[in-house]
């Protein structure tokens, strides 16, 4: 499995494209593109590599991670998959955009297919394990790919920090508990790829993250 990252929007959000260079099958994770040129960049990559988008996954339903979810879903004929616990956030994308004074046109987002803790998604021969990591949002998810030694953790965890919990639905105690139970329990060498900023590892966060000591 290949993993390509695109940094988009004013928040420096990471869009991930998971893809198999043999079958050209792909999964898009957290398409938060807000500007036409950002959409064009991701589309150019997908189309230029002749990828067939099979699924669209959201770690959570904040607008900076889902602004282009419906655009990607409609363009490639897939459904939006996310935790049903984040459905209220998805329905209020316009209000989220207004709260942050974003000049982006978004509509209420419908979650087409629910993702739940323990689900296993396949991209050809690669398993993607769905881990519930609530706290940043009620329905926060992480996606762990054992064979790749990689977990896409959304805004649950960052290098040396954790996600904010002061937005509606945030719960700091729940966040710390879910990080320790679901992410720090992964093998030490696993790479943690967050929704913003650089990647880190389980070992480093166990040793150096001041919020997790």
PDB file of C-alpha atoms in Angstrom:
ATOM      1  CA  UNK A   1       0.000   0.000   0.000  1.00  0.00           C
ATOM      2  CA  UNK A   2       1.165   3.503  -0.849  1.00  0.00           C
ATOM      3  CA  UNK A   3       0.176   6.531   1.232  1.00  0.00           C
ATOM      4  CA  UNK A   4       0.185  10.009  -0.285  1.00  0.00           C
ATOM      5  CA  UNK A   5      -0.415  13.141   1.794  1.00  0.00           C
ATOM      6  CA  UNK A   6      -1.716  16.547   0.711  1.00  0.00           C
ATOM      7  CA  UNK A   7      -1.674  19.540   3.058  1.00  0.00           C
ATOM      8  CA  UNK A   8      -4.691  21.758   2.459  1.00  0.00           C
ATOM      9  CA  UNK A   9      -6.763  24.693   3.726  1.00  0.00           C
ATOM     10  CA  UNK A  10      -5.956  27.408   6.231  1.00  0.00           C
ATOM     11  CA  UNK A  11      -5.576  24.838   9.006  1.00  0.00           C
ATOM     12  CA  UNK A  12      -2.867  22.839   7.236  1.00  0.00           C
ATOM     13  CA  UNK A  13      -5.033  19.726   7.245  1.00  0.00           C
ATOM     14  CA  UNK A  14      -3.628  16.438   5.956  1.00  0.00           C
ATOM     15  CA  UNK A  15      -5.607  14.634   3.261  1.00  0.00           C
ATOM     16  CA  UNK A  16      -4.461  11.051   2.765  1.00  0.00           C
ATOM     17  CA  UNK A  17      -4.831   8.868  -0.328  1.00  0.00           C
ATOM     18  CA  UNK A  18      -4.175   5.177   0.281  1.00  0.00           C
ATOM     19  CA  UNK A  19      -3.538   3.292  -2.941  1.00  0.00           C
ATOM     20  CA  UNK A  20      -2.302   0.070  -4.445  1.00  0.00           C
ATOM     21  CA  UNK A  21       0.014   0.567  -7.409  1.00  0.00           C
ATOM     22  CA  UNK A  22      -0.815  -2.902  -8.808  1.00  0.00           C
ATOM     23  CA  UNK A  23      -4.622  -2.696  -8.802  1.00  0.00           C
ATOM     24  CA  UNK A  24      -4.903   1.132  -8.759  1.00  0.00           C
ATOM     25  CA  UNK A  25      -7.570   0.836  -6.062  1.00  0.00           C
ATOM     26  CA  UNK A  26      -7.635   3.756  -3.622  1.00  0.00           C
ATOM     27  CA  UNK A  27      -9.226   5.133  -0.466  1.00  0.00           C
ATOM     28  CA  UNK A  28      -9.454   8.864   0.298  1.00  0.00           C
ATOM     29  CA  UNK A  29      -9.278   9.911   3.954  1.00  0.00           C
ATOM     30  CA  UNK A  30     -10.356  13.336   5.265  1.00  0.00           C
ATOM     31  CA  UNK A  31     -10.782  15.411   2.078  1.00  0.00           C
ATOM     32  CA  UNK A  32     -10.741  18.855   3.665  1.00  0.00           C
ATOM     33  CA  UNK A  33      -9.935  20.808   0.508  1.00  0.00           C
ATOM     34  CA  UNK A  34     -11.553  24.256   0.563  1.00  0.00           C
ATOM     35  CA  UNK A  35     -10.059  26.027  -2.450  1.00  0.00           C
ATOM     36  CA  UNK A  36     -10.530  24.996  -6.095  1.00  0.00           C
ATOM     37  CA  UNK A  37      -6.787  24.595  -6.566  1.00  0.00           C
ATOM     38  CA  UNK A  38      -6.650  22.196  -3.611  1.00  0.00           C
ATOM     39  CA  UNK A  39      -9.398  20.066  -5.109  1.00  0.00           C
ATOM     40  CA  UNK A  40      -7.612  20.208  -8.453  1.00  0.00           C
ATOM     41  CA  UNK A  41      -4.350  18.986  -6.906  1.00  0.00           C
ATOM     42  CA  UNK A  42      -5.949  15.938  -5.286  1.00  0.00           C
ATOM     43  CA  UNK A  43      -8.052  15.133  -8.355  1.00  0.00           C
ATOM     44  CA  UNK A  44      -5.008  15.498 -10.618  1.00  0.00           C
ATOM     45  CA  UNK A  45      -3.115  12.999  -8.468  1.00  0.00           C
ATOM     46  CA  UNK A  46      -5.956  10.480  -8.403  1.00  0.00           C
ATOM     47  CA  UNK A  47      -6.752  10.776 -12.088  1.00  0.00           C
ATOM     48  CA  UNK A  48      -3.117  11.057 -13.144  1.00  0.00           C
ATOM     49  CA  UNK A  49      -2.317   7.755 -11.432  1.00  0.00           C
ATOM     50  CA  UNK A  50      -5.517   6.246 -12.863  1.00  0.00           C
ATOM     51  CA  UNK A  51      -6.717   5.370  -9.373  1.00  0.00           C
ATOM     52  CA  UNK A  52     -10.128   3.893  -8.755  1.00  0.00           C
ATOM     53  CA  UNK A  53     -11.495   5.403  -5.551  1.00  0.00           C
ATOM     54  CA  UNK A  54     -13.296   2.647  -3.680  1.00  0.00           C
ATOM     55  CA  UNK A  55     -14.106   4.355  -0.384  1.00  0.00           C
ATOM     56  CA  UNK A  56     -14.067   7.721   1.382  1.00  0.00           C
ATOM     57  CA  UNK A  57     -13.347   7.700   5.108  1.00  0.00           C
ATOM     58  CA  UNK A  58     -13.552  10.488   7.680  1.00  0.00           C
ATOM     59  CA  UNK A  59     -11.710  10.403  10.985  1.00  0.00           C
ATOM     60  CA  UNK A  60     -14.224  12.970  12.211  1.00  0.00           C
ATOM     61  CA  UNK A  61     -16.670  15.520  10.852  1.00  0.00           C
ATOM     62  CA  UNK A  62     -15.081  18.891  11.500  1.00  0.00           C
ATOM     63  CA  UNK A  63     -15.271  21.113   8.443  1.00  0.00           C
ATOM     64  CA  UNK A  64     -11.505  21.251   7.925  1.00  0.00           C
ATOM     65  CA  UNK A  65     -11.515  17.478   7.396  1.00  0.00           C
ATOM     66  CA  UNK A  66     -14.731  17.111   5.431  1.00  0.00           C
ATOM     67  CA  UNK A  67     -15.294  20.265   3.358  1.00  0.00           C
ATOM     68  CA  UNK A  68     -14.843  18.334   0.110  1.00  0.00           C
ATOM     69  CA  UNK A  69     -16.308  15.022   1.244  1.00  0.00           C
ATOM     70  CA  UNK A  70     -19.437  15.335  -0.863  1.00  0.00           C
ATOM     71  CA  UNK A  71     -17.409  16.591  -3.820  1.00  0.00           C
ATOM     72  CA  UNK A  72     -15.143  13.523  -3.710  1.00  0.00           C
ATOM     73  CA  UNK A  73     -18.065  11.171  -3.067  1.00  0.00           C
ATOM     74  CA  UNK A  74     -20.013  12.497  -6.048  1.00  0.00           C
ATOM     75  CA  UNK A  75     -17.033  12.633  -8.397  1.00  0.00           C
ATOM     76  CA  UNK A  76     -15.967   9.057  -7.767  1.00  0.00           C
ATOM     77  CA  UNK A  77     -19.322   7.462  -6.970  1.00  0.00           C
ATOM     78  CA  UNK A  78     -18.631   6.429  -3.387  1.00  0.00           C
ATOM     79  CA  UNK A  79     -20.372   7.048  -0.080  1.00  0.00           C
ATOM     80  CA  UNK A  80     -19.189   9.118   2.870  1.00  0.00           C
ATOM     81  CA  UNK A  81     -18.156   6.805   5.725  1.00  0.00           C
ATOM     82  CA  UNK A  82     -17.778   8.099   9.276  1.00  0.00           C
ATOM     83  CA  UNK A  83     -18.931   7.440  12.817  1.00  0.00           C
ATOM     84  CA  UNK A  84     -22.674   7.975  13.285  1.00  0.00           C
ATOM     85  CA  UNK A  85     -21.808   9.750  16.536  1.00  0.00           C
ATOM     86  CA  UNK A  86     -20.473  12.624  14.422  1.00  0.00           C
ATOM     87  CA  UNK A  87     -23.669  12.933  12.369  1.00  0.00           C
ATOM     88  CA  UNK A  88     -24.739  16.140  14.187  1.00  0.00           C
ATOM     89  CA  UNK A  89     -21.407  17.755  13.314  1.00  0.00           C
ATOM     90  CA  UNK A  90     -21.765  16.643   9.704  1.00  0.00           C
ATOM     91  CA  UNK A  91     -25.208  18.181   9.522  1.00  0.00           C
ATOM     92  CA  UNK A  92     -23.840  21.509  10.771  1.00  0.00           C
ATOM     93  CA  UNK A  93     -20.919  22.022   8.409  1.00  0.00           C
ATOM     94  CA  UNK A  94     -22.236  25.465   7.328  1.00  0.00           C
ATOM     95  CA  UNK A  95     -22.383  26.597  10.955  1.00  0.00           C
ATOM     96  CA  UNK A  96     -18.864  25.290  11.536  1.00  0.00           C
ATOM     97  CA  UNK A  97     -17.601  27.260   8.554  1.00  0.00           C
ATOM     98  CA  UNK A  98     -19.341  30.403   9.815  1.00  0.00           C
ATOM     99  CA  UNK A  99     -17.872  29.941  13.294  1.00  0.00           C
ATOM    100  CA  UNK A 100     -14.348  30.025  11.859  1.00  0.00           C
ATOM    101  CA  UNK A 101     -15.217  32.811   9.381  1.00  0.00           C
ATOM    102  CA  UNK A 102     -14.313  30.556   6.466  1.00  0.00           C
ATOM    103  CA  UNK A 103     -15.169  31.717   2.986  1.00  0.00           C
ATOM    104  CA  UNK A 104     -16.142  28.267   1.787  1.00  0.00           C
ATOM    105  CA  UNK A 105     -19.484  26.997   0.546  1.00  0.00           C
ATOM    106  CA  UNK A 106     -20.481  23.768   2.279  1.00  0.00           C
ATOM    107  CA  UNK A 107     -23.811  22.054   2.753  1.00  0.00           C
ATOM    108  CA  UNK A 108     -25.002  19.792   5.543  1.00  0.00           C
ATOM    109  CA  UNK A 109     -23.231  16.471   5.058  1.00  0.00           C
ATOM    110  CA  UNK A 110     -24.981  13.116   5.186  1.00  0.00           C
ATOM    111  CA  UNK A 111     -23.023  10.109   6.410  1.00  0.00           C
ATOM    112  CA  UNK A 112     -23.885   7.392   3.905  1.00  0.00           C
ATOM    113  CA  UNK A 113     -22.322   4.438   5.735  1.00  0.00           C
ATOM    114  CA  UNK A 114     -21.543   4.193   9.456  1.00  0.00           C
ATOM    115  CA  UNK A 115     -18.129   3.154  10.727  1.00  0.00           C
ATOM    116  CA  UNK A 116     -17.840   1.602  14.159  1.00  0.00           C
ATOM    117  CA  UNK A 117     -15.092   0.466  16.487  1.00  0.00           C
ATOM    118  CA  UNK A 118     -13.785  -2.932  15.437  1.00  0.00           C
ATOM    119  CA  UNK A 119     -14.785  -2.688  11.790  1.00  0.00           C
ATOM    120  CA  UNK A 120     -12.172  -3.941   9.331  1.00  0.00           C
ATOM    121  CA  UNK A 121     -11.947  -2.309   5.906  1.00  0.00           C
ATOM    122  CA  UNK A 122     -10.060  -3.939   3.063  1.00  0.00           C
ATOM    123  CA  UNK A 123      -7.983  -2.273   0.372  1.00  0.00           C
ATOM    124  CA  UNK A 124      -7.155  -5.331  -1.692  1.00  0.00           C
ATOM    125  CA  UNK A 125      -5.008  -7.461   0.677  1.00  0.00           C
ATOM    126  CA  UNK A 126      -4.454  -4.746   3.274  1.00  0.00           C
ATOM    127  CA  UNK A 127      -6.600  -4.617   6.396  1.00  0.00           C
ATOM    128  CA  UNK A 128      -7.591  -1.233   7.823  1.00  0.00           C
ATOM    129  CA  UNK A 129      -8.835  -1.505  11.401  1.00  0.00           C
ATOM    130  CA  UNK A 130     -11.328   1.079  12.635  1.00  0.00           C
ATOM    131  CA  UNK A 131     -10.502   2.294  16.155  1.00  0.00           C
ATOM    132  CA  UNK A 132     -12.895   4.512  18.090  1.00  0.00           C
ATOM    133  CA  UNK A 133     -10.839   7.380  19.531  1.00  0.00           C
ATOM    134  CA  UNK A 134     -13.448   9.860  20.797  1.00  0.00           C
ATOM    135  CA  UNK A 135     -12.698  13.029  22.681  1.00  0.00           C
ATOM    136  CA  UNK A 136     -11.812  15.560  20.009  1.00  0.00           C
ATOM    137  CA  UNK A 137     -15.284  14.802  18.693  1.00  0.00           C
ATOM    138  CA  UNK A 138     -17.824  12.243  19.962  1.00  0.00           C
ATOM    139  CA  UNK A 139     -17.273  10.034  16.917  1.00  0.00           C
ATOM    140  CA  UNK A 140     -13.554  10.408  16.405  1.00  0.00           C
ATOM    141  CA  UNK A 141     -11.970   7.446  14.612  1.00  0.00           C
ATOM    142  CA  UNK A 142      -8.473   6.268  13.794  1.00  0.00           C
ATOM    143  CA  UNK A 143      -7.531   3.883  11.000  1.00  0.00           C
ATOM    144  CA  UNK A 144      -4.802   1.334  11.748  1.00  0.00           C
ATOM    145  CA  UNK A 145      -3.081  -0.541   8.917  1.00  0.00           C
ATOM    146  CA  UNK A 146      -1.072  -3.356  10.556  1.00  0.00           C
ATOM    147  CA  UNK A 147       0.888  -4.450   7.486  1.00  0.00           C
ATOM    148  CA  UNK A 148       1.948  -0.856   6.853  1.00  0.00           C
ATOM    149  CA  UNK A 149       2.762  -0.164  10.500  1.00  0.00           C
ATOM    150  CA  UNK A 150       0.688   3.005  10.214  1.00  0.00           C
ATOM    151  CA  UNK A 151      -2.296   4.578  11.940  1.00  0.00           C
ATOM    152  CA  UNK A 152      -4.156   7.617  10.631  1.00  0.00           C
ATOM    153  CA  UNK A 153      -5.248   9.279  13.861  1.00  0.00           C
ATOM    154  CA  UNK A 154      -7.102  12.402  12.743  1.00  0.00           C
ATOM    155  CA  UNK A 155      -7.007  15.119  15.383  1.00  0.00           C
ATOM    156  CA  UNK A 156      -6.860  12.771  18.351  1.00  0.00           C
ATOM    157  CA  UNK A 157      -3.100  12.979  18.673  1.00  0.00           C
ATOM    158  CA  UNK A 158      -0.273  15.140  17.310  1.00  0.00           C
ATOM    159  CA  UNK A 159       3.472  15.016  17.723  1.00  0.00           C
ATOM    160  CA  UNK A 160       3.954  16.064  21.335  1.00  0.00           C
ATOM    161  CA  UNK A 161       0.349  17.152  21.762  1.00  0.00           C
ATOM    162  CA  UNK A 162      -3.278  16.062  21.630  1.00  0.00           C
ATOM    163  CA  UNK A 163      -6.411  17.329  19.947  1.00  0.00           C
ATOM    164  CA  UNK A 164      -8.326  20.304  21.261  1.00  0.00           C
ATOM    165  CA  UNK A 165     -11.475  19.556  23.235  1.00  0.00           C
ATOM    166  CA  UNK A 166     -12.970  23.025  23.649  1.00  0.00           C
ATOM    167  CA  UNK A 167     -15.264  22.727  20.616  1.00  0.00           C
ATOM    168  CA  UNK A 168     -18.825  21.326  20.861  1.00  0.00           C
ATOM    169  CA  UNK A 169     -18.738  17.634  21.716  1.00  0.00           C
ATOM    170  CA  UNK A 170     -15.138  17.701  22.946  1.00  0.00           C
ATOM    171  CA  UNK A 171     -14.188  15.788  26.092  1.00  0.00           C
ATOM    172  CA  UNK A 172     -10.581  15.938  27.291  1.00  0.00           C
ATOM    173  CA  UNK A 173     -10.821  13.015  29.699  1.00  0.00           C
ATOM    174  CA  UNK A 174     -12.396  10.827  27.026  1.00  0.00           C
ATOM    175  CA  UNK A 175      -9.682  11.847  24.569  1.00  0.00           C
ATOM    176  CA  UNK A 176      -6.792  10.932  26.861  1.00  0.00           C
ATOM    177  CA  UNK A 177      -8.468   7.644  27.765  1.00  0.00           C
ATOM    178  CA  UNK A 178      -9.041   6.692  24.139  1.00  0.00           C
ATOM    179  CA  UNK A 179      -5.486   7.609  23.115  1.00  0.00           C
ATOM    180  CA  UNK A 180      -4.013   5.459  25.873  1.00  0.00           C
ATOM    181  CA  UNK A 181      -6.365   2.544  25.232  1.00  0.00           C
ATOM    182  CA  UNK A 182      -6.386   2.479  21.432  1.00  0.00           C
ATOM    183  CA  UNK A 183      -3.265   4.220  20.142  1.00  0.00           C
ATOM    184  CA  UNK A 184      -0.538   3.795  22.748  1.00  0.00           C
ATOM    185  CA  UNK A 185      -1.416   0.096  22.904  1.00  0.00           C
ATOM    186  CA  UNK A 186      -0.264  -0.334  19.292  1.00  0.00           C
ATOM    187  CA  UNK A 187       3.274  -1.628  18.632  1.00  0.00           C
ATOM    188  CA  UNK A 188       5.934   0.918  19.555  1.00  0.00           C
ATOM    189  CA  UNK A 189       7.248   1.284  16.015  1.00  0.00           C
ATOM    190  CA  UNK A 190       3.858   2.148  14.498  1.00  0.00           C
ATOM    191  CA  UNK A 191       3.812   5.511  12.731  1.00  0.00           C
ATOM    192  CA  UNK A 192       0.999   7.822  13.811  1.00  0.00           C
ATOM    193  CA  UNK A 193      -0.087  10.103  10.967  1.00  0.00           C
ATOM    194  CA  UNK A 194      -2.173  12.992  12.327  1.00  0.00           C
ATOM    195  CA  UNK A 195      -4.691  15.303  10.739  1.00  0.00           C
ATOM    196  CA  UNK A 196      -2.285  18.247  11.011  1.00  0.00           C
ATOM    197  CA  UNK A 197       1.474  18.447  11.160  1.00  0.00           C
ATOM    198  CA  UNK A 198       4.196  15.805  10.958  1.00  0.00           C
ATOM    199  CA  UNK A 199       3.988  12.124  11.768  1.00  0.00           C
ATOM    200  CA  UNK A 200       5.263  10.592  14.965  1.00  0.00           C
ATOM    201  CA  UNK A 201       5.508   7.125  16.512  1.00  0.00           C
ATOM    202  CA  UNK A 202       3.855   5.305  19.357  1.00  0.00           C
ATOM    203  CA  UNK A 203       7.202   5.023  21.124  1.00  0.00           C
ATOM    204  CA  UNK A 204       7.915   8.746  20.933  1.00  0.00           C
ATOM    205  CA  UNK A 205       4.479   9.741  22.195  1.00  0.00           C
ATOM    206  CA  UNK A 206       4.714   7.321  25.089  1.00  0.00           C
ATOM    207  CA  UNK A 207       8.084   8.765  26.047  1.00  0.00           C
ATOM    208  CA  UNK A 208       7.785  12.464  25.301  1.00  0.00           C
ATOM    209  CA  UNK A 209       4.176  13.621  24.989  1.00  0.00           C
ATOM    210  CA  UNK A 210       3.536  15.707  28.143  1.00  0.00           C
ATOM    211  CA  UNK A 211      -0.232  15.169  27.926  1.00  0.00           C
ATOM    212  CA  UNK A 212       0.125  11.396  28.137  1.00  0.00           C
ATOM    213  CA  UNK A 213       2.503  10.964  31.053  1.00  0.00           C
TER     214      UNK A 213
END
